[in-house]
Coordinates of C-alpha atoms in Angstrom, one line a residue:
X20 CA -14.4 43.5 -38.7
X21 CA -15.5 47.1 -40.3
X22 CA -15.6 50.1 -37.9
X23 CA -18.8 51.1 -37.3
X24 CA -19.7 54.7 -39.5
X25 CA -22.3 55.8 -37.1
X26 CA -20.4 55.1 -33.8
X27 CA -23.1 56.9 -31.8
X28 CA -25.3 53.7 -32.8
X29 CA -23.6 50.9 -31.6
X30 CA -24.5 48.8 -28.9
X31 CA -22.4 46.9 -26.4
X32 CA -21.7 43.3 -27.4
X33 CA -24.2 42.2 -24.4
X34 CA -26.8 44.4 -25.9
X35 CA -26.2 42.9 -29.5
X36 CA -26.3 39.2 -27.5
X37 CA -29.6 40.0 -26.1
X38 CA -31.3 41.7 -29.7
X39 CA -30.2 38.2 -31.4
X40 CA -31.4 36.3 -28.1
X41 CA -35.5 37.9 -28.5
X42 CA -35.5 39.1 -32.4
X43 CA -38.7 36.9 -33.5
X44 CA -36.1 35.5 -36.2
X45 CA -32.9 35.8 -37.8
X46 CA -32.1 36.0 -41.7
X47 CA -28.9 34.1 -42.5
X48 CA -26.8 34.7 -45.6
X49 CA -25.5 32.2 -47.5
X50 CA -23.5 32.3 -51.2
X51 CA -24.3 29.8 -54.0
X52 CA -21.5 27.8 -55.5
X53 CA -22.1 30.3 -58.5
X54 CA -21.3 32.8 -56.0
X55 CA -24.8 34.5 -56.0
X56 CA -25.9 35.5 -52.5
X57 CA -28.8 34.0 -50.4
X58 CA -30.5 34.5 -47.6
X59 CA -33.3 32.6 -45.7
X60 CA -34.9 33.3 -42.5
X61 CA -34.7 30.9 -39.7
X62 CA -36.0 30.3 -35.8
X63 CA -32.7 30.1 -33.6
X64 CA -31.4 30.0 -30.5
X65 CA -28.3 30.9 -28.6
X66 CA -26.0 29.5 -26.0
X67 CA -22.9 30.9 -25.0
X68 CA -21.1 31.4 -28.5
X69 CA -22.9 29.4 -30.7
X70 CA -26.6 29.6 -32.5
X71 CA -28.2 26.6 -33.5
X72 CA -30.9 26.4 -36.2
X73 CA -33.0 22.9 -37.4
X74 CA -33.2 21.9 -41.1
X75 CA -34.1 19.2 -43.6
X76 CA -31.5 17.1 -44.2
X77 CA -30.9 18.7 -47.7
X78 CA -32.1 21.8 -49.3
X79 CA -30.8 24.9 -50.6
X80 CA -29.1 26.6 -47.3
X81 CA -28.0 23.1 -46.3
X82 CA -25.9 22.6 -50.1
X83 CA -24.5 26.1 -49.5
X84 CA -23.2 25.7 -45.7
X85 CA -21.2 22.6 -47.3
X86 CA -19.9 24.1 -49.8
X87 CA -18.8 27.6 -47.7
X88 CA -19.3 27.7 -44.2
X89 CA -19.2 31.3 -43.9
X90 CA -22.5 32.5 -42.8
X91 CA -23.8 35.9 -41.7
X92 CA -26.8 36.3 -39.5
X93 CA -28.8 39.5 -39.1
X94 CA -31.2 40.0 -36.4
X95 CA -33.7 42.6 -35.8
X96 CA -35.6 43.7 -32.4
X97 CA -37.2 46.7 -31.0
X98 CA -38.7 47.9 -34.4
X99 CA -40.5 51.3 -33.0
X100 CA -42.3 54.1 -35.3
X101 CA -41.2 57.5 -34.8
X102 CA -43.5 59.7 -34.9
X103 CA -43.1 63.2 -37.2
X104 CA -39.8 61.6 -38.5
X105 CA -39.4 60.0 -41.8
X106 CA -37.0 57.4 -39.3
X107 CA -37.7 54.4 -37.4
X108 CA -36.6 53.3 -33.8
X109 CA -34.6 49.5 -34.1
X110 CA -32.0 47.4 -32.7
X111 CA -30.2 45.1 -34.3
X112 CA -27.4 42.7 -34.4
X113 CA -25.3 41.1 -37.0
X114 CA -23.2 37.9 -36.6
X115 CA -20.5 36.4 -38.6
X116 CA -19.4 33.1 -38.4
X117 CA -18.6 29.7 -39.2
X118 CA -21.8 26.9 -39.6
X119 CA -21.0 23.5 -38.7
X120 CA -23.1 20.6 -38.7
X121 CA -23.8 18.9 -35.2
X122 CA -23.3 15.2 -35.4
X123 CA -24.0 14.2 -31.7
X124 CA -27.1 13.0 -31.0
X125 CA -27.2 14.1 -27.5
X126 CA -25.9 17.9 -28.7
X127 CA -28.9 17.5 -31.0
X128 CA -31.6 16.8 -28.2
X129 CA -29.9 19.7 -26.8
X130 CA -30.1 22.3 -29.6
X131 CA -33.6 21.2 -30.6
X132 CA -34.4 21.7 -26.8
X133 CA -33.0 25.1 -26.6
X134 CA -35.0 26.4 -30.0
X135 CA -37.9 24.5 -28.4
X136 CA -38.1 26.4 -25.3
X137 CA -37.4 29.7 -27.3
X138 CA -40.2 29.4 -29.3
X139 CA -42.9 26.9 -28.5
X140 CA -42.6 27.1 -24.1
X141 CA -45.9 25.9 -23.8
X142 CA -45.6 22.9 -26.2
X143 CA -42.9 21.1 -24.1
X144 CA -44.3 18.4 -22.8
X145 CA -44.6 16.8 -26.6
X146 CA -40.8 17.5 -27.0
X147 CA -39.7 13.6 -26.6
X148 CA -42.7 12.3 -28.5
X149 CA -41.3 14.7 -31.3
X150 CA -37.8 13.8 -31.0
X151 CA -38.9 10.2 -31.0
X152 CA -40.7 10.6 -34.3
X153 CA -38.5 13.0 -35.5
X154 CA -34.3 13.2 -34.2
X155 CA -33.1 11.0 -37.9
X156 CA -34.8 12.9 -40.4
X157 CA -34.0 16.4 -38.4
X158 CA -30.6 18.6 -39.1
X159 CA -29.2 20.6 -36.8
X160 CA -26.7 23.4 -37.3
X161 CA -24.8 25.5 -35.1
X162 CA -22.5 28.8 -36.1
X163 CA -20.0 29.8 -34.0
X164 CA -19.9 33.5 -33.7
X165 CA -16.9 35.1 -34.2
X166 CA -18.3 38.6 -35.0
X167 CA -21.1 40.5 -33.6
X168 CA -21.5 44.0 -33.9
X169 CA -25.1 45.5 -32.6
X170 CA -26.8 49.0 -34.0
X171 CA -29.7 50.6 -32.3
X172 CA -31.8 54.2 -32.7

């Protein structure tokens, strides 16, 4: 892991836990099998060391996490204007990791629950219809995160 240039910036790794926990979404980098980078944004959600994200089955992000499962997430929270300053007030939070696919169907459930409750609360009480419907033609990912550093102004 780089050191940090601006070390009066960083956050504590709770603090950088918490900006990836309520960031409205995260951007994960991907590279190509050319070796061209790529990046797509996606609605996750943690638990203990791992984020999950849903897919498609197949798709862009999906071919490149098989061919190099080393990702890098960025998340951003707290996005304030400064007033008089040619500056903004942030937090954020980047993780690198490892993406691997989730094959259990009950860790699945589980993951899909967890983004679920992140982002649609109120919408809950249609989660097993849509699992029903859904579960076999759903992906689920999660990245383990090996390193997180956080950055705030």
């Amino acid at each position: 892991m780089r050191t940090m240039r601006r070390k009066d910036r960083e956050l504590s790794r709770d603090r950088a836990l918490a900006v990836a926990d309520t960031c409205a979404y995260s951007v994960m980098a991907t590279v190509n099998p050319d070796g061209a980078p790529y990046c797509v944004p996606l609605s996750m959600a943690r638990e203990e060391n791992w984020l999950y994200f849903h897919s498609a089955l197949e798709g862009h992000k999906i071919g490149n996490v098989r061919h190099q499962n080393r990702v890098c997430v960025c998340c951003v929270g707290q996005v304030r204007e400064a007033p008089g300053e040619f500056s903004i007030g942030y937090e954020s939070a980047v993780i690198h990791g490892v993406a691997l696919e989730v094959t259990s169907r009950k860790e699945k459930i589980h993951a899909l629950a967890l983004i679920s409750k992140r982002y649609t609360p109120g919408n809950m009480e249609a989660f097993d219809k849509a699992i029903e419907k859904n579960l076999d033609r759903t992906a689920v990912w999660k990245i383990r995160i090996d390193e997180i550093s956080g950055k705030g102004k």
